[in-house]
Short mmCIF file of C-alpha atoms in Angstrom, two decimals:
data_model
loop_
_atom_site.label_atom_id
_atom_site.label_comp_id
_atom_site.label_asym_id
_atom_site.label_seq_id
_atom_site.Cartn_x
_atom_site.Cartn_y
_atom_site.Cartn_z
CA MET A 1 31.05 -25.44 16.25
CA LYS A 2 31.59 -21.88 15.00
CA GLU A 3 33.19 -21.07 11.67
CA LYS A 4 33.72 -18.20 9.12
CA TYR A 5 33.37 -18.68 5.36
CA LYS A 6 33.74 -16.59 2.36
CA LYS A 7 30.38 -15.96 1.29
CA ASP A 8 29.12 -16.50 -2.34
CA THR A 9 25.62 -16.30 -3.93
CA VAL A 10 23.43 -19.42 -4.69
CA SER A 11 22.44 -17.73 -7.93
CA ARG A 12 25.39 -16.39 -10.11
CA ASN A 13 23.97 -13.24 -11.49
CA LYS A 14 25.21 -10.35 -9.33
CA ALA A 15 26.09 -8.45 -12.35
CA LEU A 16 22.49 -8.25 -13.61
CA LEU A 17 21.43 -6.47 -10.32
CA LEU A 18 24.13 -4.01 -10.59
CA VAL A 19 23.34 -2.95 -14.02
CA ALA A 20 19.82 -2.73 -13.33
CA CYS A 21 20.61 -0.45 -10.35
CA ILE A 22 22.87 1.91 -12.48
CA VAL A 23 20.24 2.24 -15.09
CA PHE A 24 17.49 2.99 -12.70
CA LEU A 25 19.57 5.33 -10.91
CA ALA A 26 20.23 7.31 -14.11
CA ILE A 27 16.56 7.20 -15.06
CA ALA A 28 15.74 8.46 -11.62
CA CYS A 29 18.35 11.31 -11.66
CA VAL A 30 17.12 12.46 -14.96
CA LEU A 31 13.45 12.48 -13.79
CA LYS A 32 14.48 14.32 -10.71
CA ILE A 33 16.30 16.98 -12.77
CA TYR A 34 13.76 17.58 -15.43
CA SER A 35 10.47 17.26 -13.49
CA ASP A 36 8.69 20.12 -11.91
CA ARG A 37 7.26 18.00 -9.17
CA THR A 38 9.90 16.37 -7.01
CA GLY A 39 8.04 13.32 -5.26
CA LYS A 40 9.51 11.73 -2.21
CA ASN A 41 9.01 8.33 -3.80
CA LEU A 42 11.66 9.18 -6.41
CA ASP A 43 14.04 10.04 -3.61
CA LEU A 44 13.20 6.70 -1.90
CA TYR A 45 14.03 4.84 -5.03
CA MET A 46 17.21 6.66 -5.56
CA ILE A 47 18.21 5.67 -2.15
CA LEU A 48 17.26 2.04 -2.53
CA SER A 49 19.29 1.94 -5.78
CA LEU A 50 22.29 3.34 -4.04
CA GLY A 51 22.06 0.85 -1.38
CA ALA A 52 21.83 -2.03 -3.75
CA MET A 53 24.86 -0.84 -5.82
CA PHE A 54 26.74 -0.39 -2.34
CA TYR A 55 25.74 -3.95 -1.52
CA CYS A 56 27.15 -5.30 -4.93
CA ALA A 57 30.26 -3.36 -4.52
CA LEU A 58 30.98 -4.74 -0.87
CA PHE A 59 29.74 -8.37 -1.72
CA PRO A 60 33.08 -9.83 -2.79
CA PHE A 61 34.69 -8.62 0.55
CA TRP A 62 32.03 -9.88 2.86
CA THR A 63 32.62 -12.97 5.00
CA SER A 64 29.96 -14.70 7.03
CA GLU A 65 29.69 -17.18 9.56
CA PHE A 66 27.69 -19.87 10.99
CA THR A 67 27.36 -21.22 14.57
CA ALA A 68 26.31 -24.85 15.40
CA ASP A 69 25.19 -25.50 18.86
CA ASP A 70 23.14 -28.32 20.36
CA ASN A 71 19.73 -27.16 19.06
CA ALA A 72 20.20 -25.31 15.87
CA VAL A 73 22.53 -23.97 13.25
CA THR A 74 22.53 -20.06 12.58
CA PHE A 75 23.85 -18.53 9.57
CA GLY A 76 24.68 -15.01 8.74
CA ARG A 77 26.68 -11.88 9.83
CA VAL A 78 23.98 -9.08 9.43
CA PHE A 79 20.87 -11.05 8.75
CA ARG A 80 20.75 -14.14 10.91
CA LYS A 81 18.82 -17.35 9.79
CA LYS A 82 18.27 -20.07 12.54
CA ILE A 83 17.51 -23.43 11.53
CA PRO A 84 16.54 -25.94 14.31
CA TYR A 85 17.75 -29.35 13.90
CA SER A 86 14.43 -30.74 14.60
CA SER A 87 13.00 -29.31 11.33
CA ILE A 88 15.90 -30.56 9.12
CA ARG A 89 14.82 -33.64 6.91
CA SER A 90 18.18 -33.84 4.87
CA ILE A 91 21.33 -31.88 3.93
CA ASP A 92 22.73 -31.76 0.36
CA ILE A 93 26.00 -30.22 -0.46
CA GLN A 94 26.80 -29.40 -4.06
CA THR A 95 30.07 -28.10 -5.62
CA GLU A 96 30.40 -26.25 -8.71
CA LYS A 97 33.26 -24.54 -10.81
CA ARG A 98 32.45 -20.87 -11.31
CA THR A 99 34.37 -18.36 -13.20
CA TYR A 100 34.81 -14.55 -13.32
CA ARG A 101 36.85 -12.06 -15.32
CA ARG A 102 39.16 -9.51 -13.93
CA ASP A 103 41.68 -7.37 -15.82
CA ARG A 104 40.89 -9.15 -19.08
CA ARG A 105 41.84 -12.46 -17.61
CA GLU A 106 39.52 -15.52 -16.64
CA TYR A 107 39.73 -16.80 -12.99
CA SER A 108 38.05 -19.90 -11.71
CA TYR A 109 37.08 -20.98 -8.31
CA VAL A 110 34.80 -23.79 -6.49
CA ALA A 111 31.64 -22.64 -4.99
CA GLU A 112 30.03 -25.02 -2.40
CA ILE A 113 26.36 -24.84 -1.91
CA ILE A 114 24.77 -26.52 1.26
CA THR A 115 20.89 -26.88 1.12
CA PHE A 116 18.78 -27.82 4.30
CA HIS A 117 15.53 -29.56 3.32
CA CYS A 118 13.39 -28.37 6.22
CA GLU A 119 9.78 -28.58 7.10
CA ASP A 120 9.20 -24.96 6.16
CA GLY A 121 11.04 -25.17 2.93
CA ASP A 122 14.47 -25.40 1.58
CA HIS A 123 17.28 -23.15 2.79
CA SER A 124 20.58 -22.70 0.74
CA PHE A 125 23.81 -20.96 1.58
CA ALA A 126 26.91 -20.80 -0.62
CA GLY A 127 30.47 -20.32 0.17
CA MET A 128 33.81 -20.54 -1.59
CA VAL A 129 36.05 -23.67 -1.16
CA GLU A 130 39.53 -22.54 -0.10
CA PRO A 131 42.53 -24.66 -1.37
CA SER A 132 44.81 -25.95 0.99
CA ARG A 133 48.58 -25.04 1.09
CA LYS A 134 49.75 -28.36 -0.39
CA SER A 135 47.38 -28.23 -3.15
CA LEU A 136 48.26 -24.84 -4.57
CA THR A 137 50.33 -26.06 -7.39
CA TYR A 138 48.68 -24.12 -10.23
CA ILE A 139 47.72 -25.80 -13.51
CA GLN A 140 46.26 -23.68 -16.27
CA GLY A 141 42.48 -23.74 -16.00
CA SER A 142 42.65 -25.53 -12.64
CA THR A 143 41.00 -24.14 -9.52
CA GLY A 144 43.60 -25.60 -7.09
CA VAL A 145 40.91 -27.41 -5.11
CA THR A 146 41.30 -31.16 -4.46
CA SER A 147 38.69 -33.72 -3.33
CA GLU A 148 40.39 -33.70 0.18
CA ASP A 149 39.72 -29.91 0.22
CA LYS A 150 36.18 -30.33 -0.47
CA ALA A 151 35.88 -33.04 2.05
CA ASN A 152 37.35 -30.79 4.81
CA SER A 153 35.49 -27.59 3.80
CA ALA A 154 33.39 -25.78 6.41
CA PHE A 155 30.06 -26.85 4.98
CA SER A 156 31.26 -30.61 4.86
CA ARG A 157 32.50 -30.38 8.59
CA LEU A 158 28.97 -28.84 9.43
CA LYS A 159 26.99 -31.60 7.73
CA TYR A 160 29.28 -34.25 9.41
CA PHE A 161 28.67 -32.41 12.84
CA ILE A 162 24.96 -32.57 12.30
CA GLU A 163 24.72 -36.07 11.17
CA SER A 164 27.13 -37.25 13.90
CA LYS A 165 24.83 -35.66 16.63
CA ARG A 166 22.17 -38.01 15.01
CA TYR A 167 19.79 -35.27 14.34
CA LEU A 168 18.87 -36.64 11.07
#
């Protein structure tokens, strides 16, 4: 079983990281301009700050994938996390309604968080639930996602796949 999903964060505060990077980059630039000694550490901090800003800018367009085979499930696109079925104790799926602002308007979507409770700790991954074509009737304040869409989402199918193999 191999599927792509639109990645989302488990925590909802990406804006805080972006603001912190911008402030840190501004302070580092001022220190770099007005200091007599230019240290290599300051350059490293500037590069890390620019990298974090680049990550925040590209995150909304980032899709990820998971692959489930007979022994383990692997999440990720760049950084991969492999979870063997033998270490999974239980799987939980939560859905929550999230909002964001763009162009002075408020939009909402449904985020789905899958949590694997394993021997070495909990591993959580989040994705957006995509509404089906037949449920796209828009109601003010609605996300357009039905309970059928949630039941047929990628993470729900993954949970069913793992449980049907009787690994849990």
